[in-house]
mmCIF file of C-alpha atoms in Angstrom:
data_model
loop_
_atom_site.group_PDB
_atom_site.id
_atom_site.type_symbol
_atom_site.label_atom_id
_atom_site.label_comp_id
_atom_site.label_asym_id
_atom_site.label_seq_id
_atom_site.Cartn_x
_atom_site.Cartn_y
_atom_site.Cartn_z
ATOM 1 C CA MET B 265 59.311 -13.259 -75.006
ATOM 2 C CA LYS B 266 61.432 -11.495 -72.938
ATOM 3 C CA SER B 267 62.889 -15.074 -71.520
ATOM 4 C CA ASP B 268 63.967 -15.310 -75.084
ATOM 5 C CA ARG B 269 65.609 -11.639 -75.480
ATOM 6 C CA LEU B 270 66.896 -12.448 -71.773
ATOM 7 C CA LEU B 271 68.902 -15.647 -73.337
ATOM 8 C CA SER B 272 70.332 -13.610 -77.216
ATOM 9 C CA ILE B 273 71.712 -11.602 -75.036
ATOM 10 C CA LEU B 274 73.337 -13.679 -72.774
ATOM 11 C CA LEU B 275 74.474 -15.666 -75.890
ATOM 12 C CA LEU B 276 76.036 -12.565 -77.351
ATOM 13 C CA LEU B 277 77.683 -11.784 -74.475
ATOM 14 C CA GLN B 278 79.168 -15.252 -74.297
ATOM 15 C CA THR B 279 80.326 -14.556 -78.025
ATOM 16 C CA ARG B 280 80.744 -11.260 -78.626
ATOM 17 C CA GLY B 281 82.355 -9.977 -75.386
ATOM 18 C CA ARG B 282 81.116 -6.247 -74.705
ATOM 19 C CA VAL B 283 78.295 -5.297 -76.487
ATOM 20 C CA PRO B 284 76.925 -1.550 -76.508
ATOM 21 C CA ALA B 285 73.372 -1.667 -75.852
ATOM 22 C CA PRO B 286 72.352 0.671 -78.775
ATOM 23 C CA GLU B 287 74.250 -2.611 -80.649
ATOM 24 C CA LEU B 288 71.753 -4.627 -78.828
ATOM 25 C CA ALA B 289 68.319 -3.115 -78.700
ATOM 26 C CA ASP B 290 68.999 -3.239 -82.295
ATOM 27 C CA ARG B 291 69.624 -7.135 -83.282
ATOM 28 C CA LEU B 292 66.954 -7.671 -80.577
ATOM 29 C CA GLU B 293 64.551 -4.378 -82.041
ATOM 30 C CA VAL B 294 62.710 -3.240 -78.597
ATOM 31 C CA SER B 295 64.762 -0.245 -77.133
ATOM 32 C CA VAL B 296 67.884 0.363 -75.504
ATOM 33 C CA ARG B 297 65.725 1.877 -71.913
ATOM 34 C CA THR B 298 64.037 -2.373 -71.831
ATOM 35 C CA ILE B 299 67.963 -2.892 -72.752
ATOM 36 C CA TYR B 300 69.159 -2.075 -69.325
ATOM 37 C CA ARG B 301 65.354 -3.748 -67.390
ATOM 38 C CA ASP B 302 66.470 -6.688 -68.872
ATOM 39 C CA VAL B 303 70.451 -6.147 -68.137
ATOM 40 C CA GLU B 304 68.890 -5.858 -64.464
ATOM 41 C CA ALA B 305 67.054 -8.789 -64.817
ATOM 42 C CA LEU B 306 69.746 -11.252 -65.893
ATOM 43 C CA SER B 307 70.976 -9.645 -62.544
ATOM 44 C CA ALA B 308 69.565 -10.216 -59.637
ATOM 45 C CA ALA B 309 69.731 -13.654 -60.750
ATOM 46 C CA GLY B 310 72.089 -14.310 -60.117
ATOM 47 C CA VAL B 311 74.345 -13.906 -64.150
ATOM 48 C CA PRO B 312 77.709 -11.657 -63.203
ATOM 49 C CA VAL B 313 76.473 -8.967 -65.331
ATOM 50 C CA TYR B 314 78.098 -5.063 -65.563
ATOM 51 C CA THR B 315 78.171 -1.678 -67.944
ATOM 52 C CA GLU B 316 80.761 -0.069 -68.338
ATOM 53 C CA ARG B 317 80.196 3.572 -69.063
ATOM 54 C CA GLY B 318 81.775 6.262 -71.896
ATOM 55 C CA ARG B 319 82.314 6.114 -75.374
ATOM 56 C CA HIS B 320 84.452 2.591 -75.280
ATOM 57 C CA GLY B 321 81.250 1.329 -72.149
ATOM 58 C CA GLY B 322 78.753 -0.949 -73.228
ATOM 59 C CA ILE B 323 77.687 -4.250 -71.636
ATOM 60 C CA GLU B 324 79.535 -7.568 -70.137
ATOM 61 C CA LEU B 325 79.672 -10.710 -68.599
ATOM 62 C CA LEU B 326 81.898 -10.886 -65.614
ATOM 63 C CA PRO B 327 85.560 -13.005 -66.755
ATOM 64 C CA GLY B 328 85.232 -16.383 -67.534
ATOM 65 C CA PHE B 329 82.109 -16.026 -66.485
ATOM 66 C CA ARG B 330 80.162 -19.246 -69.330
ATOM 67 C CA THR B 331 77.127 -21.062 -69.268
ATOM 68 C CA ASP B 332 75.475 -24.459 -70.561
ATOM 69 C CA VAL B 333 72.262 -23.508 -72.997
ATOM 70 C CA THR B 334 69.544 -25.990 -72.748
ATOM 71 C CA GLY B 335 66.485 -24.287 -72.719
ATOM 72 C CA LEU B 336 66.177 -25.036 -77.191
ATOM 73 C CA THR B 337 62.554 -25.061 -78.067
ATOM 74 C CA ALA B 338 61.930 -27.634 -81.182
ATOM 75 C CA ASP B 339 61.567 -25.262 -83.887
ATOM 76 C CA GLU B 340 65.480 -24.317 -83.162
ATOM 77 C CA SER B 341 66.984 -27.507 -82.641
ATOM 78 C CA ARG B 342 64.193 -28.436 -86.166
ATOM 79 C CA ALA B 343 66.632 -25.426 -88.014
ATOM 80 C CA LEU B 344 69.729 -25.744 -85.924
ATOM 81 C CA PHE B 345 69.486 -30.400 -87.434
ATOM 82 C CA VAL B 346 68.732 -28.214 -90.703
ATOM 83 C CA LEU B 347 72.004 -26.868 -91.630
ATOM 84 C CA ALA B 348 73.345 -30.486 -91.387
ATOM 85 C CA ALA B 349 71.689 -30.232 -94.814
ATOM 86 C CA GLN B 350 73.261 -27.534 -96.486
ATOM 87 C CA GLY B 351 76.225 -28.661 -97.490
ATOM 88 C CA ALA B 352 78.541 -25.529 -98.215
ATOM 89 C CA HIS B 353 79.671 -26.428 -95.456
ATOM 90 C CA ALA B 354 81.431 -29.534 -97.440
ATOM 91 C CA ALA B 355 83.697 -26.841 -99.391
ATOM 92 C CA LEU B 356 84.695 -25.774 -96.732
ATOM 93 C CA GLY B 357 86.430 -28.721 -95.343
ATOM 94 C CA LEU B 358 83.807 -28.519 -92.047
ATOM 95 C CA ASP B 359 81.798 -31.495 -92.119
ATOM 96 C CA ALA B 360 84.175 -33.777 -89.554
ATOM 97 C CA ALA B 361 83.572 -30.009 -86.804
ATOM 98 C CA LEU B 362 79.611 -29.514 -88.188
ATOM 99 C CA GLY B 363 79.224 -33.655 -87.285
ATOM 100 C CA SER B 364 80.856 -32.996 -84.529
ATOM 101 C CA ALA B 365 78.814 -29.815 -83.472
ATOM 102 C CA LEU B 366 75.943 -31.051 -83.710
ATOM 103 C CA ARG B 367 76.345 -34.128 -81.664
ATOM 104 C CA LYS B 368 77.124 -31.913 -78.575
ATOM 105 C CA VAL B 369 73.885 -29.172 -79.614
ATOM 106 C CA MET B 370 71.861 -32.834 -79.860
ATOM 107 C CA ALA B 371 73.559 -33.953 -76.377
ATOM 108 C CA ALA B 372 72.927 -30.246 -74.605
ATOM 109 C CA LEU B 373 68.678 -30.628 -75.563
ATOM 110 C CA PRO B 374 66.028 -31.091 -73.309
ATOM 111 C CA ALA B 375 64.746 -35.391 -74.141
ATOM 112 C CA PRO B 376 61.191 -34.361 -75.526
ATOM 113 C CA HIS B 377 63.421 -32.420 -77.897
ATOM 114 C CA ARG B 378 65.270 -35.045 -79.235
ATOM 115 C CA PRO B 379 63.890 -36.980 -81.041
ATOM 116 C CA ALA B 380 62.201 -34.178 -83.395
ATOM 117 C CA ALA B 381 66.209 -33.454 -84.154
ATOM 118 C CA GLU B 382 66.847 -35.884 -84.953
ATOM 119 C CA VAL B 383 63.995 -36.883 -87.233
ATOM 120 C CA THR B 384 64.503 -33.445 -88.967
ATOM 121 C CA SER B 385 68.044 -34.506 -90.846
ATOM 122 C CA ARG B 386 66.940 -37.930 -92.699
ATOM 123 C CA ARG B 387 63.640 -35.915 -93.776
ATOM 124 C CA VAL B 388 64.696 -32.990 -95.183
ATOM 125 C CA ILE B 389 67.258 -32.848 -97.905
ATOM 126 C CA VAL B 390 68.490 -28.355 -99.248
ATOM 127 C CA ASP B 391 70.158 -28.881 -102.787
ATOM 128 C CA ALA B 392 71.547 -25.672 -103.744
ATOM 129 C CA THR B 393 71.972 -26.961 -106.762
ATOM 130 C CA ARG B 394 70.011 -26.494 -109.863
ATOM 131 C CA TRP B 395 68.326 -28.199 -112.312
ATOM 132 C CA MET B 396 70.169 -28.293 -115.651
ATOM 133 C CA SER B 397 72.764 -26.427 -114.084
ATOM 134 C CA GLY B 398 75.606 -28.470 -116.270
ATOM 135 C CA PRO B 399 78.192 -29.947 -114.549
ATOM 136 C CA ARG B 400 80.499 -27.096 -112.239
ATOM 137 C CA GLN B 401 84.303 -27.567 -111.856
ATOM 138 C CA SER B 402 85.942 -28.383 -108.785
ATOM 139 C CA VAL B 403 86.952 -25.635 -106.483
ATOM 140 C CA ASP B 404 88.996 -25.045 -103.960
ATOM 141 C CA LEU B 405 88.818 -22.473 -101.562
ATOM 142 C CA ASP B 406 91.746 -23.702 -98.826
ATOM 143 C CA VAL B 407 93.901 -20.455 -100.442
ATOM 144 C CA LEU B 408 90.183 -18.160 -100.627
ATOM 145 C CA GLN B 409 89.600 -19.660 -97.006
ATOM 146 C CA ASP B 410 93.119 -18.848 -95.717
ATOM 147 C CA ALA B 411 92.937 -15.688 -97.333
ATOM 148 C CA VAL B 412 89.639 -14.399 -95.371
ATOM 149 C CA PHE B 413 90.129 -15.165 -92.166
ATOM 150 C CA SER B 414 93.950 -14.454 -91.843
ATOM 151 C CA ASP B 415 92.509 -10.909 -93.377
ATOM 152 C CA ARG B 416 95.171 -10.651 -95.744
ATOM 153 C CA ARG B 417 95.393 -9.619 -99.319
ATOM 154 C CA LEU B 418 95.279 -12.298 -102.844
ATOM 155 C CA ARG B 419 96.750 -12.275 -105.769
ATOM 156 C CA LEU B 420 94.339 -14.048 -108.110
ATOM 157 C CA ARG B 421 95.244 -15.339 -111.936
ATOM 158 C CA TYR B 422 91.047 -15.365 -112.574
ATOM 159 C CA ARG B 423 89.204 -15.853 -116.015
ATOM 160 C CA HIS B 424 86.185 -14.063 -116.989
ATOM 161 C CA SER B 425 83.304 -15.179 -118.416
ATOM 162 C CA GLY B 426 83.889 -15.342 -122.671
ATOM 163 C CA GLU B 427 87.793 -14.558 -122.482
ATOM 164 C CA ARG B 428 90.020 -17.361 -122.769
ATOM 165 C CA GLU B 429 93.119 -15.618 -121.063
ATOM 166 C CA PRO B 430 93.338 -15.770 -117.112
ATOM 167 C CA ARG B 431 93.896 -11.811 -115.773
ATOM 168 C CA THR B 432 96.206 -11.331 -112.774
ATOM 169 C CA TYR B 433 94.646 -9.446 -110.068
ATOM 170 C CA THR B 434 95.666 -8.172 -106.233
ATOM 171 C CA VAL B 435 92.528 -7.625 -104.362
ATOM 172 C CA ASP B 436 91.135 -7.384 -100.615
ATOM 173 C CA PRO B 437 89.316 -10.488 -99.910
ATOM 174 C CA TYR B 438 86.118 -9.438 -97.559
ATOM 175 C CA GLY B 439 84.639 -13.123 -97.403
ATOM 176 C CA LEU B 440 82.950 -16.001 -99.390
ATOM 177 C CA VAL B 441 79.657 -16.187 -100.105
ATOM 178 C CA ALA B 442 77.586 -19.570 -101.698
ATOM 179 C CA LYS B 443 74.579 -18.188 -103.646
ATOM 180 C CA ALA B 444 72.641 -20.672 -105.570
ATOM 181 C CA GLY B 445 75.260 -23.327 -105.204
ATOM 182 C CA VAL B 446 78.321 -21.328 -106.840
ATOM 183 C CA TRP B 447 80.781 -20.053 -104.353
ATOM 184 C CA TYR B 448 82.162 -16.430 -104.974
ATOM 185 C CA LEU B 449 84.386 -14.241 -103.210
ATOM 186 C CA VAL B 450 84.127 -11.056 -102.604
ATOM 187 C CA ALA B 451 87.064 -9.120 -102.149
ATOM 188 C CA ASP B 452 87.629 -4.254 -103.375
ATOM 189 C CA ARG B 453 90.348 -3.651 -106.124
ATOM 190 C CA ARG B 454 91.480 -0.579 -106.079
ATOM 191 C CA GLY B 455 89.033 0.524 -103.540
ATOM 192 C CA ARG B 456 85.661 -0.392 -106.231
ATOM 193 C CA PRO B 457 83.795 -4.019 -105.202
ATOM 194 C CA ARG B 458 83.866 -6.875 -107.227
ATOM 195 C CA LEU B 459 82.827 -10.078 -107.344
ATOM 196 C CA PHE B 460 84.929 -13.544 -108.219
ATOM 197 C CA ARG B 461 83.134 -16.707 -109.018
ATOM 198 C CA ALA B 462 85.543 -18.978 -106.858
ATOM 199 C CA ASP B 463 85.649 -21.690 -110.095
ATOM 200 C CA ARG B 464 86.641 -18.914 -112.561
ATOM 201 C CA VAL B 465 89.806 -18.700 -110.136
ATOM 202 C CA HIS B 466 93.144 -21.333 -111.512
ATOM 203 C CA SER B 467 95.613 -19.625 -109.303
ATOM 204 C CA ALA B 468 95.168 -17.807 -105.210
ATOM 205 C CA ARG B 469 98.563 -16.732 -103.673
ATOM 206 C CA LEU B 470 98.062 -14.951 -100.298
ATOM 207 C CA LEU B 471 99.802 -12.083 -99.618
ATOM 208 C CA ASP B 472 102.006 -11.074 -97.433
ATOM 209 C CA ASP B 473 100.290 -7.617 -96.645
ATOM 210 C CA PRO B 474 97.568 -6.619 -94.391
ATOM 211 C CA VAL B 475 93.626 -6.653 -96.112
ATOM 212 C CA ARG B 476 93.415 -2.722 -96.883
ATOM 213 C CA ARG B 477 88.892 -2.900 -96.695
ATOM 214 C CA ARG B 478 87.386 0.176 -96.416
ATOM 215 C CA PRO B 479 86.586 1.890 -92.785
ATOM 216 C CA GLY B 480 83.273 0.336 -91.387
ATOM 217 C CA VAL B 481 82.330 -2.342 -94.041
ATOM 218 C CA GLU B 482 81.123 -5.191 -93.995
ATOM 219 C CA LEU B 483 80.713 -8.572 -96.390
ATOM 220 C CA ALA B 484 77.212 -7.927 -95.950
ATOM 221 C CA ASP B 485 77.623 -4.625 -97.461
ATOM 222 C CA VAL B 486 79.556 -5.803 -100.163
ATOM 223 C CA TRP B 487 77.919 -8.834 -100.527
ATOM 224 C CA GLU B 488 73.849 -6.824 -100.850
ATOM 225 C CA LYS B 489 75.429 -3.713 -103.069
ATOM 226 C CA LEU B 490 77.276 -6.294 -105.617
ATOM 227 C CA ARG B 491 74.207 -7.785 -105.237
ATOM 228 C CA ARG B 492 71.959 -5.933 -106.082
ATOM 229 C CA GLN B 493 74.026 -4.525 -109.139
ATOM 230 C CA VAL B 494 74.466 -8.157 -110.411
ATOM 231 C CA GLU B 495 70.514 -8.351 -110.911
ATOM 232 C CA GLU B 496 68.760 -4.790 -111.731
ATOM 233 C CA ARG B 497 71.372 -3.503 -113.950
ATOM 234 C CA GLU B 498 69.271 -2.982 -117.332
ATOM 235 C CA LYS B 499 68.779 -5.217 -119.656
ATOM 236 C CA GLU B 500 69.693 -4.634 -123.240
ATOM 237 C CA VAL B 501 66.448 -6.768 -125.364
ATOM 238 C CA GLU B 502 63.296 -7.382 -123.703
ATOM 239 C CA VAL B 503 61.803 -9.819 -125.631
ATOM 240 C CA THR B 504 57.784 -11.486 -125.886
ATOM 241 C CA VAL B 505 57.104 -14.898 -126.652
ATOM 242 C CA ARG B 506 54.718 -17.909 -127.302
ATOM 243 C CA VAL B 507 55.358 -20.758 -125.348
ATOM 244 C CA ARG B 508 53.910 -24.604 -125.966
ATOM 245 C CA ARG B 509 51.354 -25.681 -123.236
ATOM 246 C CA GLU B 510 53.391 -29.159 -122.426
ATOM 247 C CA LEU B 511 56.923 -27.090 -123.132
ATOM 248 C CA LEU B 512 55.592 -25.094 -119.795
ATOM 249 C CA ASP B 513 57.718 -27.123 -117.298
ATOM 250 C CA MET B 514 60.866 -27.107 -119.378
ATOM 251 C CA PHE B 515 60.583 -23.798 -120.385
ATOM 252 C CA ARG B 516 60.219 -21.767 -117.219
ATOM 253 C CA ARG B 517 63.651 -24.163 -115.821
ATOM 254 C CA MET B 518 66.166 -23.642 -118.546
ATOM 255 C CA ALA B 519 64.668 -19.642 -118.932
ATOM 256 C CA ALA B 520 64.800 -19.566 -114.951
ATOM 257 C CA ALA B 521 67.347 -15.763 -115.331
ATOM 258 C CA GLN B 522 66.085 -14.948 -118.111
ATOM 259 C CA LEU B 523 61.737 -14.812 -116.975
ATOM 260 C CA THR B 524 60.737 -11.377 -115.607
ATOM 261 C CA ALA B 525 57.807 -12.188 -114.971
ATOM 262 C CA ALA B 526 55.255 -15.631 -114.205
ATOM 263 C CA PRO B 527 53.986 -17.029 -117.953
ATOM 264 C CA GLU B 528 49.738 -15.740 -118.695
ATOM 265 C CA ASP B 529 48.567 -18.853 -118.352
ATOM 266 C CA GLY B 530 45.259 -18.080 -120.919
ATOM 267 C CA GLY B 531 43.565 -21.596 -119.674
ATOM 268 C CA ASP B 532 42.791 -24.233 -122.578
ATOM 269 C CA SER B 533 44.774 -21.723 -124.840
ATOM 270 C CA ALA B 534 47.939 -24.385 -126.973
ATOM 271 C CA TRP B 535 49.855 -21.111 -125.886
ATOM 272 C CA VAL B 536 51.232 -19.194 -123.043
ATOM 273 C CA THR B 537 52.799 -15.727 -123.329
ATOM 274 C CA ALA B 538 55.783 -15.008 -121.466
ATOM 275 C CA ARG B 539 58.587 -11.794 -121.321
ATOM 276 C CA LEU B 540 61.828 -12.414 -121.160
ATOM 277 C CA ALA B 541 64.940 -10.459 -120.880
ATOM 278 C CA TYR B 542 68.396 -10.663 -122.446
ATOM 279 C CA PRO B 543 71.560 -8.172 -121.993
ATOM 280 C CA THR B 544 72.151 -8.501 -125.622
ATOM 281 C CA LEU B 545 70.480 -9.696 -128.527
ATOM 282 C CA ARG B 546 72.770 -12.200 -129.263
ATOM 283 C CA ALA B 547 72.546 -14.277 -126.358
ATOM 284 C CA VAL B 548 68.075 -14.518 -127.100
ATOM 285 C CA ARG B 549 69.612 -17.435 -129.371
ATOM 286 C CA GLN B 550 69.057 -19.241 -126.291
ATOM 287 C CA LEU B 551 64.968 -20.007 -128.048
ATOM 288 C CA LEU B 552 66.620 -22.398 -130.505
ATOM 289 C CA ALA B 553 66.999 -24.794 -127.983
ATOM 290 C CA PHE B 554 63.494 -25.240 -128.112
ATOM 291 C CA SER B 555 62.926 -25.377 -131.161
ATOM 292 C CA ASP B 556 58.999 -24.445 -133.223
ATOM 293 C CA ARG B 557 57.321 -25.209 -129.270
ATOM 294 C CA VAL B 558 58.949 -21.391 -129.168
ATOM 295 C CA GLU B 559 57.998 -18.127 -131.221
ATOM 296 C CA VAL B 560 59.339 -14.682 -130.218
ATOM 297 C CA LEU B 561 56.344 -12.308 -130.844
ATOM 298 C CA ASP B 562 58.168 -9.225 -130.196
ATOM 299 C CA PRO B 563 60.660 -7.041 -131.221
ATOM 300 C CA PRO B 564 60.973 -7.504 -134.584
ATOM 301 C CA GLU B 565 65.225 -7.352 -134.258
ATOM 302 C CA ALA B 566 64.589 -11.042 -132.009
ATOM 303 C CA ARG B 567 62.617 -12.673 -134.773
ATOM 304 C CA ALA B 568 65.511 -11.512 -137.646
ATOM 305 C CA GLU B 569 68.493 -12.935 -135.155
ATOM 306 C CA LEU B 570 66.736 -16.526 -134.757
ATOM 307 C CA LEU B 571 66.281 -16.942 -138.360
ATOM 308 C CA ALA B 572 69.488 -16.070 -139.114
ATOM 309 C CA GLY B 573 71.590 -18.477 -136.408
ATOM 310 C CA ALA B 574 68.445 -21.518 -138.112
ATOM 311 C CA ARG B 575 70.179 -19.998 -140.827
ATOM 312 C CA SER B 576 73.765 -21.045 -140.019
ATOM 313 C CA VAL B 577 72.728 -23.960 -137.967
ATOM 314 C CA ALA B 578 71.238 -25.385 -141.615
ATOM 315 C CA ALA B 579 75.195 -24.157 -143.036
ATOM 316 C CA LEU B 580 77.660 -26.100 -140.722
ATOM 317 C CA TYR B 581 75.339 -29.358 -141.042
ATOM 318 C CA GLY B 582 74.271 -29.041 -145.152
ATOM 319 C CA ASN B 583 72.262 -29.751 -147.317
ATOM 320 C CA GLY B 584 70.149 -32.210 -145.896
ATOM 321 C CA ASP B 585 70.302 -34.869 -148.786
ATOM 322 C CA ALA B 586 73.348 -35.552 -149.367
ATOM 323 C CA ASP B 587 74.220 -38.860 -148.181
ATOM 324 C CA PRO B 588 76.096 -39.158 -144.156
ATOM 325 C CA ALA B 589 78.694 -42.062 -145.644
ATOM 326 C CA ALA B 590 79.935 -39.999 -148.059
ATOM 327 C CA GLY B 591 83.439 -39.113 -147.628
#
């Protein structure tokens, strides 16, 4: 609707200052010509908006102009109050700020929408933590936040997965990302994008040097590239298994990261076929946790790896007939 678009333009100009017409058109998914017509409509309605031509021009409000916006729809009101359940603000130390902001929004809402917004905050909970993910190490994001918002370089002591000792890195941060309840620092190291799990950062020190980001590159760009690298990396071992039907729900949860497709449910059969992918052959030993209720069908190398793992477990616990009280 045009009224929604006019309100969006007004809010963007209030928060961003001067904005080029092509950028507004791109964000609102309309033509540049439509944006100029909308600006004329705003001006006719008494909004002090003007256009400046040229290379560094754009659309801008007169300095000092502000307006209180209370025209939120019912769905927009609910969407704002779902934010209170996200949990990310707690790790950033923004609990109090978010509560204060939502109280101000509540006061500004049209009276008919207030009950729906209040009910939403009590009826919807968003918990980003996965089941069976185990306890997580507490994360201190203070220094990482300082580097992100002050545009300064960071010196990290960081422990990689599978390594006992941390390494030292000097990085140029783009920002922080919360993915499924896990915080990541997105940064460049020597001009190349890197991803650092915040709970593996042993220490972080803010440097005096200004950040050296690649020109024109934003956090969203770097995150998208890194996310694709993680999700689309080549899997070395593809495994086909069959799962006892009564275990299927638990299997889906525990092996969610390895499943390449939804399990093939054959109907009333006691077994369900599933396909998984592992980065290494040894990682297939994860399936030992399911005992005889999951059977590897293919490839033979995966069956052999599981057999070797089972023999190692048997050797660890020794002869089952031995007296457990014997010293």
